Backbone as a printed PyTorch tensor [residue, N CA C, xyz], in Angstrom:
tensor([[[-57.3780,   9.2220,  22.1500],
         [-57.4730,   8.2550,  21.0770],
         [-56.0930,   7.9970,  20.4510]],

        [[-55.3570,   9.0880,  20.1910],
         [-54.0570,   8.9520,  19.5590],
         [-53.0740,   8.2100,  20.4710]],

        [[-53.1620,   8.4770,  21.7810],
         [-52.2590,   7.8120,  22.7150],
         [-52.5300,   6.3080,  22.7660]],

        [[-53.7850,   5.9070,  22.7070],
         [-54.0980,   4.4820,  22.7510],
         [-53.6370,   3.7790,  21.4740]],

        [[-53.7180,   4.4390,  20.3290],
         [-53.2370,   3.8510,  19.0790],
         [-51.7200,   3.6950,  19.1370]],

        [[-51.0340,   4.6980,  19.6360],
         [-49.5750,   4.6310,  19.7660],
         [-49.1930,   3.5300,  20.7450]],

        [[-49.9200,   3.4150,  21.8440],
         [-49.6570,   2.3750,  22.8340],
         [-49.8520,   0.9880,  22.2140]],

        [[-50.9500,   0.7700,  21.5050],
         [-51.2130,  -0.5300,  20.8910],
         [-50.1700,  -0.8600,  19.8220]],

        [[-49.7730,   0.1360,  19.0460],
         [-48.7310,  -0.0850,  18.0410],
         [-47.4090,  -0.4610,  18.7040]],

        [[-47.0530,   0.2290,  19.7600],
         [-45.8120,  -0.0550,  20.4830],
         [-45.8540,  -1.4450,  21.1070]],

        [[-46.9880,  -1.8140,  21.6740],
         [-47.1510,  -3.1370,  22.2680],
         [-47.0270,  -4.2200,  21.2010]],

        [[-47.6860,  -4.0390,  20.0600],
         [-47.6080,  -5.0130,  18.9690],
         [-46.1780,  -5.1310,  18.4500]],

        [[-45.4850,  -4.0330,  18.3390],
         [-44.0930,  -4.0460,  17.8820],
         [-43.2000,  -4.7780,  18.8790]],

        [[-43.3900,  -4.5010,  20.1580],
         [-42.5830,  -5.1580,  21.1910],
         [-42.8110,  -6.6660,  21.2010]],

        [[-44.0520,  -7.0970,  21.0400],
         [-44.3540,  -8.5300,  21.0300],
         [-43.8220,  -9.2020,  19.7740]],

        [[-43.8000,  -8.4990,  18.6580],
         [-43.3120,  -9.1010,  17.4230],
         [-41.7860,  -9.1850,  17.3920]],

        [[-41.0910,  -8.3730,  18.1440],
         [-39.6290,  -8.4020,  18.1690],
         [-39.0730,  -9.4220,  19.1550]],

        [[-39.9210,  -9.9950,  19.9470],
         [-39.5190, -10.9870,  20.9280],
         [-39.0810, -12.2530,  20.1840]],

        [[-38.0110, -12.9140,  20.6330],
         [-37.5020, -14.0880,  19.9260],
         [-37.4020, -15.2890,  20.8610]],

        [[-37.2240, -16.4440,  20.2650],
         [-37.0570, -17.6810,  21.0150],
         [-35.5660, -17.9110,  21.2340]],

        [[-35.1840, -18.2590,  22.4460],
         [-33.7590, -18.4880,  22.6840],
         [-33.4200, -19.9410,  22.3820]],

        [[-32.2090, -20.1670,  21.9140],
         [-31.7310, -21.5080,  21.6000],
         [-30.3090, -21.6510,  22.1300]],

        [[-30.0520, -22.7650,  22.7980],
         [-28.7240, -23.0920,  23.3140],
         [-28.3330, -24.4440,  22.7310]],

        [[-27.2030, -24.5200,  22.0490],
         [-26.7350, -25.7740,  21.4540],
         [-25.3660, -26.1120,  22.0030]],

        [[-25.1960, -27.3710,  22.3710],
         [-23.9270, -27.8540,  22.9220],
         [-23.5620, -29.1540,  22.2110]],

        [[-22.3400, -29.2400,  21.7220],
         [-21.8670, -30.4380,  21.0290],
         [-20.9850, -31.2500,  21.9620]],

        [[-21.2590, -32.5440,  22.0490],
         [-20.4820, -33.4590,  22.8820],
         [-19.7110, -34.3870,  21.9450]],

        [[-18.4320, -34.5170,  22.1840],
         [-17.5920, -35.3640,  21.3290],
         [-17.4820, -34.7680,  19.9350]],

        [[-17.7190, -35.5880,  18.9190],
         [-17.6250, -35.1540,  17.5240],
         [-18.9730, -34.7170,  16.9560]],

        [[-19.9770, -34.6120,  17.7840],
         [-21.2950, -34.1960,  17.3080],
         [-22.0980, -35.3740,  16.7780]],

        [[-23.2550, -35.0860,  16.1940],
         [-24.1360, -36.1680,  15.7300],
         [-23.4790, -36.9970,  14.6210]],

        [[-23.6630, -38.3210,  14.7000],
         [-23.0450, -39.2230,  13.7350],
         [-24.0560, -39.9650,  12.8710]],

        [[-25.1990, -40.4040,  13.4380],
         [-26.1160, -41.2430,  12.6730],
         [-27.4560, -40.5700,  12.3430]],

        [[-27.6840, -39.3490,  12.7650],
         [-28.8910, -38.6200,  12.3940],
         [-30.1300, -38.9230,  13.2150]],

        [[-30.0340, -39.7430,  14.2360],
         [-31.1910, -40.0580,  15.0790],
         [-31.4740, -38.8720,  16.0070]],

        [[-32.7720, -38.5350,  16.1860],
         [-33.1620, -37.3830,  17.0030],
         [-34.1720, -37.8040,  18.0590]],

        [[-33.9710, -37.3150,  19.2860],
         [-34.8950, -37.5560,  20.4000],
         [-35.2760, -36.1910,  20.9770]],

        [[-36.5840, -35.9600,  21.1890],
         [-37.0590, -34.6740,  21.7050],
         [-37.9250, -34.8940,  22.9380]],

        [[-37.6970, -34.0740,  23.9700],
         [-38.5150, -34.1110,  25.1930],
         [-38.7450, -32.6970,  25.7010]],

        [[-39.8160, -32.5230,  26.4700],
         [-40.1540, -31.2370,  27.0720],
         [-39.5910, -31.1570,  28.4880]],

        [[-39.1920, -29.9530,  28.8770],
         [-38.8120, -29.6470,  30.2570],
         [-39.9360, -28.7820,  30.8200]],

        [[-40.3860, -29.0890,  32.0040],
         [-41.5260, -28.3840,  32.5830],
         [-41.0700, -27.4790,  33.7330]],

        [[-41.2960, -26.1720,  33.5630],
         [-40.9970, -25.1780,  34.5860],
         [-42.2830, -24.4360,  34.9240]],

        [[-42.3480, -23.9140,  36.1320],
         [-43.5330, -23.1960,  36.5810],
         [-43.1360, -21.8460,  37.1710]],

        [[-44.0430, -20.9040,  37.1570],
         [-43.8670, -19.5530,  37.7020],
         [-42.6070, -18.9120,  37.1100]],

        [[-42.6360, -18.7150,  35.7980],
         [-41.5350, -18.0950,  35.0470],
         [-40.2040, -18.8110,  35.2460]],

        [[-40.2320, -20.1200,  35.4660],
         [-39.0120, -20.8920,  35.5910],
         [-38.4610, -20.9970,  36.9950]],

        [[-39.1590, -20.4540,  37.9790],
         [-38.6620, -20.5000,  39.3530],
         [-38.7900, -21.8840,  39.9760]],

        [[-39.8230, -22.6300,  39.5860],
         [-40.0340, -23.9690,  40.1340],
         [-39.8670, -24.9910,  39.0140]],

        [[-39.1120, -26.0520,  39.2870],
         [-38.8680, -27.0950,  38.2940],
         [-39.9210, -28.1800,  38.3950]],

        [[-40.2770, -28.7060,  37.2530],
         [-41.1350, -29.8780,  37.1810],
         [-40.2990, -31.0440,  36.6690]],

        [[-40.8480, -31.7970,  35.7410],
         [-40.1500, -32.9230,  35.1410],
         [-39.1430, -32.4030,  34.1090]],

        [[-37.8630, -32.7200,  34.2910],
         [-36.8060, -32.2520,  33.3940],
         [-36.1860, -33.4270,  32.6550]],

        [[-35.7690, -33.1920,  31.4210],
         [-35.1280, -34.2400,  30.6280],
         [-33.6360, -34.3090,  30.9550]],

        [[-33.0580, -35.4880,  30.7660],
         [-31.6240, -35.7010,  30.9740],
         [-30.9950, -35.9840,  29.6130]],

        [[-30.2370, -35.0210,  29.0460],
         [-29.6680, -35.2160,  27.7130],
         [-28.7710, -36.4490,  27.5970]],

        [[-28.0170, -36.7800,  28.6410],
         [-27.1580, -37.9640,  28.5940],
         [-27.9980, -39.2380,  28.4810]],

        [[-29.1070, -39.2750,  29.2080],
         [-30.0120, -40.4210,  29.1330],
         [-30.6920, -40.4690,  27.7630]],

        [[-31.0640, -39.3070,  27.2320],
         [-31.6970, -39.2490,  25.9120],
         [-30.7330, -39.7270,  24.8300]],

        [[-29.4480, -39.4900,  25.0020],
         [-28.4340, -39.9320,  24.0400],
         [-28.0320, -41.3730,  24.2680]],

        [[-28.6090, -41.9890,  25.2750],
         [-28.3160, -43.3800,  25.6300],
         [-26.8190, -43.6000,  25.8410]],

        [[-26.2160, -42.6570,  26.5860],
         [-24.7940, -42.7030,  26.9430],
         [-23.8580, -42.7830,  25.7340]],

        [[-24.2760, -42.1950,  24.6080],
         [-23.4210, -42.1420,  23.4200],
         [-22.2450, -41.1970,  23.6800]],

        [[-21.1720, -41.3750,  22.9320],
         [-19.9970, -40.5150,  23.0880],
         [-20.0920, -39.2520,  22.2540]],

        [[-20.8250, -39.3020,  21.1410],
         [-20.9190, -38.1840,  20.2130],
         [-22.3810, -37.8140,  19.9790]],

        [[-22.7630, -36.5960,  20.3640],
         [-24.1260, -36.1200,  20.1440],
         [-24.1830, -34.6090,  20.3000]],

        [[-25.3240, -34.0320,  19.9660],
         [-25.5340, -32.5910,  20.0690],
         [-26.8250, -32.3400,  20.8420]],

        [[-26.7780, -31.4420,  21.8000],
         [-27.9400, -31.1100,  22.6230],
         [-28.3860, -29.6860,  22.2950]],

        [[-29.6690, -29.5200,  22.0080],
         [-30.2450, -28.2000,  21.7650],
         [-31.3970, -27.9940,  22.7320]],

        [[-31.3290, -26.9260,  23.5080],
         [-32.4070, -26.5590,  24.4300],
         [-32.9560, -25.2260,  23.9460]],

        [[-34.2760, -25.1690,  23.7490],
         [-34.8520, -23.9510,  23.1880],
         [-36.2670, -23.6980,  23.6770]],

        [[-36.6510, -22.4470,  23.5570],
         [-38.0460, -22.0470,  23.7250],
         [-38.6250, -22.0070,  22.3220]],

        [[-39.4480, -22.9570,  21.9840],
         [-40.0720, -22.9600,  20.6630],
         [-41.2540, -21.9970,  20.6640]],

        [[-41.8460, -21.7880,  19.4960],
         [-43.0170, -20.9300,  19.4160],
         [-44.1390, -21.4620,  20.3000]],

        [[-44.3460, -22.7800,  20.2670],
         [-45.4070, -23.3880,  21.0820],
         [-45.1170, -23.2020,  22.5710]],

        [[-43.8470, -23.3400,  22.9700],
         [-43.4720, -23.1200,  24.3670],
         [-43.7960, -21.6840,  24.7850]],

        [[-43.4500, -20.7330,  23.9370],
         [-43.7510, -19.3250,  24.2260],
         [-45.2390, -19.0550,  24.2720]],

        [[-45.9810, -19.6970,  23.3750],
         [-47.4350, -19.5260,  23.3690],
         [-48.0530, -20.0600,  24.6600]],

        [[-47.6010, -21.2260,  25.1100],
         [-48.1000, -21.7830,  26.3750],
         [-47.7470, -20.8690,  27.5440]],

        [[-46.5660, -20.2770,  27.5120],
         [-46.1530, -19.3390,  28.5470],
         [-47.0970, -18.1380,  28.5820]],

        [[-47.4010, -17.5930,  27.4150],
         [-48.2820, -16.4170,  27.3430],
         [-49.7030, -16.7700,  27.7660]],

        [[-50.2160, -17.9090,  27.2930],
         [-51.5950, -18.2920,  27.6010],
         [-51.8140, -18.5830,  29.0890]],

        [[-50.7630, -19.0370,  29.7700],
         [-50.8910, -19.3320,  31.2030],
         [-50.3460, -18.1990,  32.0710]],

        [[-50.0350, -17.0610,  31.4430],
         [-49.5110, -15.8890,  32.1610],
         [-48.2590, -16.2170,  32.9670]],

        [[-47.4040, -17.1050,  32.4230],
         [-46.1330, -17.4340,  33.0630],
         [-46.2090, -18.5010,  34.1300]],

        [[-47.3890, -19.0410,  34.3720],
         [-47.4990, -20.0990,  35.3830],
         [-46.8110, -21.3640,  34.8860]],

        [[-46.9530, -21.6780,  33.5910],
         [-46.2970, -22.8380,  32.9900],
         [-45.3350, -22.3290,  31.9090]],

        [[-44.0450, -22.6160,  32.0710],
         [-43.0210, -22.1130,  31.1530],
         [-42.1620, -23.2860,  30.6630]],

        [[-42.5820, -23.9770,  29.6040],
         [-41.8210, -25.1440,  29.1490],
         [-40.6510, -24.7630,  28.2470]],

        [[-39.6990, -25.6810,  28.1050],
         [-38.6410, -25.6030,  27.1040],
         [-38.5900, -26.9760,  26.4180]],

        [[-37.9180, -27.0390,  25.2900],
         [-37.8000, -28.2810,  24.5360],
         [-36.3280, -28.6500,  24.4160]],

        [[-36.0030, -29.9090,  24.7310],
         [-34.6440, -30.4360,  24.5810],
         [-34.6310, -31.4130,  23.4300]],

        [[-33.6910, -31.2160,  22.4940],
         [-33.5270, -32.1090,  21.3560],
         [-32.1010, -32.6400,  21.3700]],

        [[-31.9700, -33.9620,  21.2830],
         [-30.6600, -34.6090,  21.2200],
         [-30.5370, -35.2870,  19.8680]],

        [[-29.4880, -34.9160,  19.1270],
         [-29.2000, -35.5450,  17.8380],
         [-27.9760, -36.4170,  18.0270]],

        [[-28.1530, -37.7080,  17.7130],
         [-27.0400, -38.6620,  17.8730],
         [-26.3440, -38.8860,  16.5430]]])
C-alpha cells in the first residue's frame, strides 16, 4: 500500500513539473504593427512523421520585420497525452 502511494505521488509530481517548450526567433527589427497570425503544425508518432506544417515567412506575408514563436501549448500537450503520442501538435505564432 505504501509503495503504491509513493509511486502515485512521484508520478503526479513528475507530471506537474513537466513544462511547455517555447522557441522565439526575431527577424529584422521584430514586430512593428502588432498583427498576430497563429497556425498549428501537425506531427505524428512523437514528432517522427510530419503532417501539415506552417510556413512562418508565408504567415508574415514576406514582411521584413516580424517575430516567430513556436511552442507546445497546454492544449498541444493535452492532445499529445490523450492520443498517447500518436498526434503531437505545436503552435506557430507570427507577430508582425
